[in-house]
mmCIF file of C-alpha atoms in Angstrom:
data_model
loop_
_atom_site.group_PDB
_atom_site.id
_atom_site.type_symbol
_atom_site.label_atom_id
_atom_site.label_comp_id
_atom_site.label_asym_id
_atom_site.label_seq_id
_atom_site.Cartn_x
_atom_site.Cartn_y
_atom_site.Cartn_z
ATOM 1 C CA THR A 267 96.208 21.599 -21.949
ATOM 2 C CA LEU A 268 94.548 21.674 -25.343
ATOM 3 C CA SER A 269 91.154 22.384 -23.798
ATOM 4 C CA SER A 270 92.522 25.355 -21.846
ATOM 5 C CA ALA A 271 94.200 26.720 -24.971
ATOM 6 C CA LEU A 272 90.988 26.443 -26.980
ATOM 7 C CA ALA A 273 88.943 27.973 -24.155
ATOM 8 C CA GLY A 274 90.850 31.206 -24.744
ATOM 9 C CA HIS A 275 89.069 31.539 -28.093
ATOM 10 C CA PRO A 276 85.356 31.163 -27.243
ATOM 11 C CA ARG A 277 84.187 32.731 -30.506
ATOM 12 C CA ARG A 278 86.019 30.056 -32.513
ATOM 13 C CA PHE A 279 85.511 26.960 -30.349
ATOM 14 C CA PRO A 280 82.147 26.418 -28.607
ATOM 15 C CA ASP A 281 82.021 25.318 -24.997
ATOM 16 C CA TYR A 282 80.534 22.014 -26.122
ATOM 17 C CA VAL A 283 83.710 21.082 -28.018
ATOM 18 C CA ILE A 284 85.928 22.217 -25.149
ATOM 19 C CA GLN A 285 84.006 20.032 -22.692
ATOM 20 C CA LEU A 286 84.458 16.953 -24.870
ATOM 21 C CA ILE A 287 88.175 17.666 -25.317
ATOM 22 C CA ARG A 288 88.568 18.117 -21.565
ATOM 23 C CA VAL A 289 86.925 14.716 -21.019
ATOM 24 C CA GLY A 290 89.157 13.157 -23.661
ATOM 25 C CA GLU A 291 92.281 14.573 -22.012
ATOM 26 C CA SER A 292 91.345 13.171 -18.619
ATOM 27 C CA SER A 293 90.240 9.775 -19.933
ATOM 28 C CA GLY A 294 92.988 9.262 -22.531
ATOM 29 C CA GLU A 295 90.438 9.034 -25.348
ATOM 30 C CA LEU A 296 91.014 12.407 -26.972
ATOM 31 C CA ASP A 297 90.730 11.010 -30.514
ATOM 32 C CA ARG A 298 87.285 9.535 -29.813
ATOM 33 C CA MET A 299 86.063 12.746 -28.183
ATOM 34 C CA LEU A 300 87.284 14.828 -31.127
ATOM 35 C CA THR A 301 85.445 12.492 -33.487
ATOM 36 C CA SER A 302 82.279 12.814 -31.385
ATOM 37 C CA ALA A 303 82.570 16.608 -31.401
ATOM 38 C CA ALA A 304 83.061 16.693 -35.166
ATOM 39 C CA GLU A 305 80.083 14.392 -35.763
ATOM 40 C CA HIS A 306 77.862 16.495 -33.511
ATOM 41 C CA LEU A 307 78.858 19.769 -35.167
ATOM 42 C CA GLU A 308 78.283 18.314 -38.617
ATOM 43 C CA GLN A 309 74.895 16.895 -37.638
ATOM 44 C CA SER A 310 73.821 20.175 -36.039
ATOM 45 C CA ARG A 311 74.861 22.094 -39.136
ATOM 46 C CA ASN A 312 72.944 19.730 -41.417
ATOM 47 C CA LEU A 313 69.832 19.996 -39.276
ATOM 48 C CA ARG A 314 70.084 23.780 -39.192
ATOM 49 C CA LEU A 315 70.463 23.985 -42.979
ATOM 50 C CA LEU A 316 67.550 21.601 -43.417
ATOM 51 C CA VAL A 317 65.263 23.748 -41.274
ATOM 52 C CA VAL A 318 66.435 27.029 -42.840
ATOM 53 C CA ASN A 319 65.905 25.713 -46.358
ATOM 54 C CA ALA A 320 62.473 24.376 -45.476
ATOM 55 C CA LEU A 321 61.347 27.708 -43.994
ATOM 56 C CA ALA A 322 63.051 29.810 -46.687
ATOM 57 C CA TYR A 323 61.182 28.140 -49.550
ATOM 58 C CA PRO A 324 57.685 29.394 -48.622
ATOM 59 C CA PHE A 325 59.127 32.818 -47.819
ATOM 60 C CA ILE A 326 60.707 33.091 -51.281
ATOM 61 C CA VAL A 327 57.508 31.900 -52.974
ATOM 62 C CA MET A 328 55.496 34.424 -50.955
ATOM 63 C CA ILE A 329 57.819 37.233 -52.097
ATOM 64 C CA LEU A 330 57.381 36.115 -55.705
ATOM 65 C CA ALA A 331 53.593 36.032 -55.241
ATOM 66 C CA MET A 332 53.676 39.572 -53.874
ATOM 67 C CA GLY A 333 55.794 40.613 -56.867
ATOM 68 C CA VAL A 334 53.273 39.126 -59.300
ATOM 69 C CA SER A 335 50.433 40.845 -57.444
ATOM 70 C CA ALA A 336 52.243 44.188 -57.494
ATOM 71 C CA PHE A 337 52.873 43.848 -61.255
ATOM 72 C CA MET A 338 49.192 43.135 -61.845
ATOM 73 C CA VAL A 339 48.044 46.069 -59.686
ATOM 74 C CA LEU A 340 50.558 48.645 -60.919
ATOM 75 C CA GLY A 341 51.111 47.526 -64.513
ATOM 76 C CA VAL A 342 48.260 45.439 -65.893
ATOM 77 C CA ILE A 343 45.108 46.711 -64.199
ATOM 78 C CA PRO A 344 45.678 50.437 -65.051
ATOM 79 C CA LYS A 345 45.922 49.506 -68.754
ATOM 80 C CA ILE A 346 42.755 47.418 -68.476
ATOM 81 C CA GLU A 347 41.026 50.322 -66.747
ATOM 82 C CA ARG A 348 41.928 52.772 -69.532
ATOM 83 C CA PHE A 349 40.667 50.336 -72.138
ATOM 84 C CA LEU A 350 37.376 49.742 -70.330
ATOM 85 C CA ALA A 351 36.839 53.438 -69.593
ATOM 86 C CA GLY A 352 36.656 54.130 -73.323
ATOM 87 C CA GLY A 353 33.342 52.300 -73.487
ATOM 88 C CA GLY A 354 31.635 54.903 -71.302
ATOM 89 C CA ARG A 355 29.398 52.305 -69.654
ATOM 90 C CA SER A 356 29.097 51.053 -66.101
ATOM 91 C CA LEU A 357 31.261 48.063 -65.296
ATOM 92 C CA PRO A 358 30.170 44.765 -63.684
ATOM 93 C CA PRO A 359 30.500 44.662 -59.870
ATOM 94 C CA LEU A 360 33.366 42.129 -60.033
ATOM 95 C CA THR A 361 35.423 44.360 -62.305
ATOM 96 C CA GLN A 362 34.561 47.488 -60.328
ATOM 97 C CA HIS A 363 35.703 45.867 -57.078
ATOM 98 C CA LEU A 364 39.011 44.943 -58.721
ATOM 99 C CA LEU A 365 39.519 48.521 -59.911
ATOM 100 C CA ASP A 366 38.622 49.906 -56.464
ATOM 101 C CA VAL A 367 41.230 47.661 -54.830
ATOM 102 C CA SER A 368 43.796 48.725 -57.421
ATOM 103 C CA HIS A 369 43.034 52.432 -56.784
ATOM 104 C CA TRP A 370 43.366 51.981 -53.028
ATOM 105 C CA LEU A 371 46.688 50.161 -53.311
ATOM 106 C CA ARG A 372 48.122 52.765 -55.700
ATOM 107 C CA ASP A 373 46.952 55.655 -53.530
ATOM 108 C CA TYR A 374 48.413 54.216 -50.325
ATOM 109 C CA LEU A 375 51.461 52.430 -51.785
ATOM 110 C CA PRO A 376 54.040 54.763 -50.115
ATOM 111 C CA GLN A 377 52.345 54.397 -46.729
ATOM 112 C CA ILE A 378 52.190 50.604 -47.137
ATOM 113 C CA GLY A 379 55.889 50.477 -48.038
ATOM 114 C CA ILE A 380 56.833 52.654 -45.065
ATOM 115 C CA GLY A 381 54.694 50.522 -42.748
ATOM 116 C CA LEU A 382 56.254 47.257 -43.926
ATOM 117 C CA GLY A 383 59.763 48.701 -43.637
ATOM 118 C CA THR A 384 59.035 50.002 -40.133
ATOM 119 C CA ALA A 385 57.625 46.643 -39.066
ATOM 120 C CA ALA A 386 60.698 44.804 -40.395
ATOM 121 C CA ALA A 387 63.044 47.226 -38.612
ATOM 122 C CA ALA A 388 61.035 46.877 -35.380
ATOM 123 C CA VAL A 389 61.266 43.068 -35.525
ATOM 124 C CA ALA A 390 65.027 43.263 -36.181
ATOM 125 C CA LEU A 391 65.517 45.600 -33.212
ATOM 126 C CA LEU A 392 63.269 43.463 -31.038
ATOM 127 C CA ARG A 393 65.424 40.415 -31.751
ATOM 128 C CA GLN A 394 68.464 42.306 -30.456
ATOM 129 C CA TRP A 395 66.709 42.813 -27.068
ATOM 130 C CA PRO A 396 66.885 39.566 -25.005
ATOM 131 C CA PRO A 397 63.277 39.665 -23.696
ATOM 132 C CA GLY A 398 62.058 40.540 -27.180
ATOM 133 C CA ARG A 399 64.067 37.698 -28.727
ATOM 134 C CA LEU A 400 62.593 35.320 -26.144
ATOM 135 C CA ALA A 401 59.040 36.462 -26.943
ATOM 136 C CA LEU A 402 59.575 36.147 -30.709
ATOM 137 C CA ASP A 403 61.127 32.695 -30.406
ATOM 138 C CA ALA A 404 58.264 31.537 -28.177
ATOM 139 C CA ALA A 405 55.769 32.873 -30.741
ATOM 140 C CA CYS A 406 57.586 31.026 -33.541
ATOM 141 C CA LEU A 407 57.000 27.726 -31.731
ATOM 142 C CA ARG A 408 53.232 28.337 -31.930
ATOM 143 C CA ILE A 409 53.138 28.878 -35.701
ATOM 144 C CA PRO A 410 51.218 26.032 -37.392
ATOM 145 C CA LEU A 411 53.475 23.549 -39.233
ATOM 146 C CA ALA A 412 56.614 25.722 -38.971
ATOM 147 C CA GLY A 413 56.446 25.714 -35.162
ATOM 148 C CA ASN A 414 56.363 21.926 -35.111
ATOM 149 C CA VAL A 415 59.449 21.813 -37.359
ATOM 150 C CA LEU A 416 61.297 24.188 -35.002
ATOM 151 C CA ARG A 417 60.313 22.147 -31.926
ATOM 152 C CA MET A 418 61.379 18.915 -33.616
ATOM 153 C CA SER A 419 64.725 20.427 -34.599
ATOM 154 C CA GLY A 420 65.338 21.778 -31.077
ATOM 155 C CA THR A 421 64.424 18.423 -29.549
ATOM 156 C CA ALA A 422 66.857 16.592 -31.841
ATOM 157 C CA VAL A 423 69.711 19.043 -31.155
ATOM 158 C CA PHE A 424 69.188 18.899 -27.378
ATOM 159 C CA ALA A 425 68.938 15.116 -27.269
ATOM 160 C CA ARG A 426 71.991 14.614 -29.485
ATOM 161 C CA GLY A 427 74.139 17.069 -27.501
ATOM 162 C CA MET A 428 73.107 15.724 -24.114
ATOM 163 C CA GLY A 429 73.477 12.111 -25.190
ATOM 164 C CA ILE A 430 77.062 12.563 -26.389
ATOM 165 C CA LEU A 431 78.092 14.532 -23.300
ATOM 166 C CA LEU A 432 76.552 12.090 -20.829
ATOM 167 C CA GLU A 433 77.995 9.037 -22.560
ATOM 168 C CA SER A 434 81.389 10.775 -22.560
ATOM 169 C CA GLY A 435 81.304 11.092 -18.771
ATOM 170 C CA VAL A 436 80.272 14.735 -18.340
ATOM 171 C CA GLY A 437 77.996 15.333 -15.349
ATOM 172 C CA LEU A 438 74.290 16.051 -15.790
ATOM 173 C CA LEU A 439 74.328 19.660 -14.583
ATOM 174 C CA GLU A 440 77.444 20.503 -16.580
ATOM 175 C CA SER A 441 75.929 18.851 -19.665
ATOM 176 C CA LEU A 442 72.761 20.916 -19.320
ATOM 177 C CA ARG A 443 74.760 24.123 -18.950
ATOM 178 C CA THR A 444 76.832 23.256 -22.022
ATOM 179 C CA VAL A 445 73.899 22.246 -24.231
ATOM 180 C CA GLU A 446 71.747 25.275 -23.383
ATOM 181 C CA PRO A 447 73.437 27.664 -25.884
ATOM 182 C CA LEU A 448 73.452 24.981 -28.604
ATOM 183 C CA VAL A 449 69.703 25.388 -29.052
ATOM 184 C CA ARG A 450 69.134 28.492 -31.182
ATOM 185 C CA ASN A 451 65.542 29.062 -30.080
ATOM 186 C CA ARG A 452 65.661 31.091 -26.843
ATOM 187 C CA ALA A 453 62.373 29.672 -25.543
ATOM 188 C CA LEU A 454 63.792 26.142 -25.765
ATOM 189 C CA GLY A 455 67.060 27.351 -24.230
ATOM 190 C CA ARG A 456 65.141 28.882 -21.318
ATOM 191 C CA ARG A 457 63.355 25.567 -20.734
ATOM 192 C CA ILE A 458 66.747 23.802 -20.535
ATOM 193 C CA GLY A 459 67.961 26.398 -18.019
ATOM 194 C CA LEU A 460 64.825 25.970 -15.899
ATOM 195 C CA ALA A 461 65.211 22.177 -16.078
ATOM 196 C CA ARG A 462 68.794 22.545 -14.820
ATOM 197 C CA LEU A 463 67.537 24.607 -11.868
ATOM 198 C CA ALA A 464 64.899 21.959 -11.185
ATOM 199 C CA VAL A 465 67.609 19.276 -11.081
ATOM 200 C CA THR A 466 69.593 21.321 -8.542
ATOM 201 C CA ARG A 467 66.457 21.404 -6.362
ATOM 202 C CA GLY A 468 66.300 17.624 -6.382
ATOM 203 C CA GLU A 469 63.702 17.134 -9.103
ATOM 204 C CA SER A 470 64.182 14.826 -12.059
ATOM 205 C CA LEU A 471 65.244 16.116 -15.460
ATOM 206 C CA ALA A 472 62.062 14.698 -16.981
ATOM 207 C CA GLU A 473 59.925 16.818 -14.648
ATOM 208 C CA GLY A 474 61.868 19.950 -15.542
ATOM 209 C CA LEU A 475 61.514 19.356 -19.291
ATOM 210 C CA ALA A 476 57.816 18.488 -19.064
ATOM 211 C CA ALA A 477 56.859 21.585 -17.024
ATOM 212 C CA ARG A 478 55.832 23.314 -20.254
ATOM 213 C CA ARG A 479 55.462 21.858 -23.720
ATOM 214 C CA GLU A 480 58.240 23.658 -25.577
ATOM 215 C CA PHE A 481 59.908 20.359 -26.485
ATOM 216 C CA LEU A 482 58.022 17.517 -28.124
ATOM 217 C CA PRO A 483 56.242 15.321 -25.529
ATOM 218 C CA MET A 484 58.269 12.217 -26.355
ATOM 219 C CA LEU A 485 61.450 13.786 -24.950
ATOM 220 C CA PRO A 486 60.499 14.026 -21.231
ATOM 221 C CA ARG A 487 58.895 10.579 -21.345
ATOM 222 C CA MET A 488 62.019 8.956 -22.717
ATOM 223 C CA VAL A 489 64.193 10.977 -20.315
ATOM 224 C CA ALA A 490 62.146 9.532 -17.457
ATOM 225 C CA VAL A 491 62.813 6.034 -18.812
ATOM 226 C CA GLY A 492 66.535 6.771 -19.127
ATOM 227 C CA GLU A 493 66.726 8.130 -15.584
ATOM 228 C CA ALA A 494 64.909 5.104 -14.217
ATOM 229 C CA THR A 495 67.137 2.602 -16.018
ATOM 230 C CA GLY A 496 70.431 4.500 -15.666
ATOM 231 C CA THR A 497 70.887 4.724 -19.447
ATOM 232 C CA LEU A 498 70.054 8.388 -19.961
ATOM 233 C CA GLY A 499 72.862 9.064 -22.437
ATOM 234 C CA HIS A 500 72.021 6.096 -24.660
ATOM 235 C CA THR A 501 68.296 6.865 -24.470
ATOM 236 C CA LEU A 502 68.847 10.484 -25.508
ATOM 237 C CA ASN A 503 70.915 9.370 -28.489
ATOM 238 C CA GLU A 504 68.057 7.131 -29.582
ATOM 239 C CA VAL A 505 65.601 10.016 -29.112
ATOM 240 C CA ALA A 506 67.845 12.229 -31.253
ATOM 241 C CA ARG A 507 68.075 9.615 -33.996
ATOM 242 C CA PHE A 508 64.294 9.210 -34.048
ATOM 243 C CA HIS A 509 63.539 12.935 -34.183
ATOM 244 C CA GLU A 510 66.181 13.566 -36.848
ATOM 245 C CA GLY A 511 64.431 11.039 -39.091
ATOM 246 C CA GLN A 512 61.048 12.561 -38.260
ATOM 247 C CA LEU A 513 62.389 16.032 -39.047
ATOM 248 C CA VAL A 514 63.523 15.023 -42.529
ATOM 249 C CA ALA A 515 60.133 13.423 -43.234
ATOM 250 C CA ALA A 516 58.229 16.438 -41.862
ATOM 251 C CA ILE A 517 60.200 18.881 -44.032
ATOM 252 C CA ARG A 518 59.525 16.775 -47.116
ATOM 253 C CA ARG A 519 55.803 16.760 -46.324
ATOM 254 C CA LEU A 520 55.879 20.511 -45.690
ATOM 255 C CA SER A 521 57.558 21.168 -49.037
ATOM 256 C CA LEU A 522 55.019 18.991 -50.857
ATOM 257 C CA LEU A 523 52.173 20.857 -49.148
ATOM 258 C CA ILE A 524 53.483 24.388 -49.650
ATOM 259 C CA GLU A 525 54.184 24.139 -53.367
ATOM 260 C CA PRO A 526 50.582 23.476 -54.543
ATOM 261 C CA VAL A 527 49.196 26.002 -52.041
ATOM 262 C CA MET A 528 51.441 28.748 -53.406
ATOM 263 C CA ILE A 529 50.565 27.792 -56.979
ATOM 264 C CA LEU A 530 46.873 28.061 -56.121
ATOM 265 C CA VAL A 531 47.379 31.465 -54.483
ATOM 266 C CA VAL A 532 49.338 32.969 -57.390
ATOM 267 C CA GLY A 533 47.040 31.334 -59.933
ATOM 268 C CA GLY A 534 44.006 32.633 -58.060
ATOM 269 C CA ILE A 535 45.288 36.212 -58.152
ATOM 270 C CA VAL A 536 46.057 36.098 -61.883
ATOM 271 C CA GLY A 537 42.842 34.229 -62.659
ATOM 272 C CA PHE A 538 40.716 36.727 -60.732
ATOM 273 C CA VAL A 539 42.160 39.628 -62.752
ATOM 274 C CA TYR A 540 41.533 37.915 -66.078
ATOM 275 C CA ILE A 541 38.030 36.807 -65.122
ATOM 276 C CA ALA A 542 37.154 40.363 -64.086
ATOM 277 C CA PHE A 543 38.536 41.648 -67.379
ATOM 278 C CA PHE A 544 36.630 39.189 -69.578
ATOM 279 C CA VAL A 545 33.410 39.706 -67.599
ATOM 280 C CA ALA A 546 33.729 43.434 -68.356
ATOM 281 C CA LEU A 547 34.416 42.715 -72.041
ATOM 282 C CA PHE A 548 31.422 40.411 -72.270
ATOM 283 C CA SER A 549 29.208 43.004 -70.566
ATOM 284 C CA LEU A 550 30.366 45.761 -72.926
ATOM 285 C CA ALA A 551 29.895 43.557 -75.980
ATOM 286 C CA THR A 552 26.398 42.550 -74.851
ATOM 287 C CA THR A 553 25.385 46.136 -74.097
ATOM 288 C CA GLY A 554 26.861 47.359 -77.361
ATOM 289 C CA GLY A 555 24.958 44.689 -79.288
ATOM 290 C CA LYS A 556 21.669 45.773 -77.722
#
């Protein structure tokens, strides 16, 4: 069969697609299942790109802010210091604090660089270790603003995948096993696995998902409604549609919030340097006049 042939290439065709094709082969609706698989993959890719772009923007701006700060500390402030030192007078406290910070950063710049590089390498290695990846992903869900975006994205991906599988005729346990690797965050994936174990023990899926609050609280409530009414697949598709719209709106709000904050941070750094410089100039001019 086509599904068996594709199953021999797991790195090219995910288990989710193979499950839908297997259902289509047995039900005679292979074209509809292929369309459903294509729509799900496209939607998942769009959501993933949306989240990555939203989280990459503040990271890029932060790198640029650090670059501006480094240029001020290593290039601008030493020139200001040489100019002010020619006056031979004591500097105002604000200017002296700025120069002290600049001296400290220049003295310990190699150690700071080595420390940042070591920390980045440690995080990269930790993500290769399954327990470490689980701990990092769980910590990411607790980050203000960004954690809510990740939870919303995971909720939408889970609901969309489960809804399509259930409405296609795949069993609940098999659907949970198939959807688990679709969620990139390991903490959310672990919650799906624990919910699947809870279902095998006779508990409801809603109880398994609500045991801890990795997913957004609306998901287990709507799952409980779907289980009670026998329309779990349709309900999950509606949950996915709702959270996908909420995710787009949340990312737009996040972008609008981050941009002025970063401008204030970079402007504050540059403004502090210039204020310290002009305070020193004014002090020298006043002292010289006396």
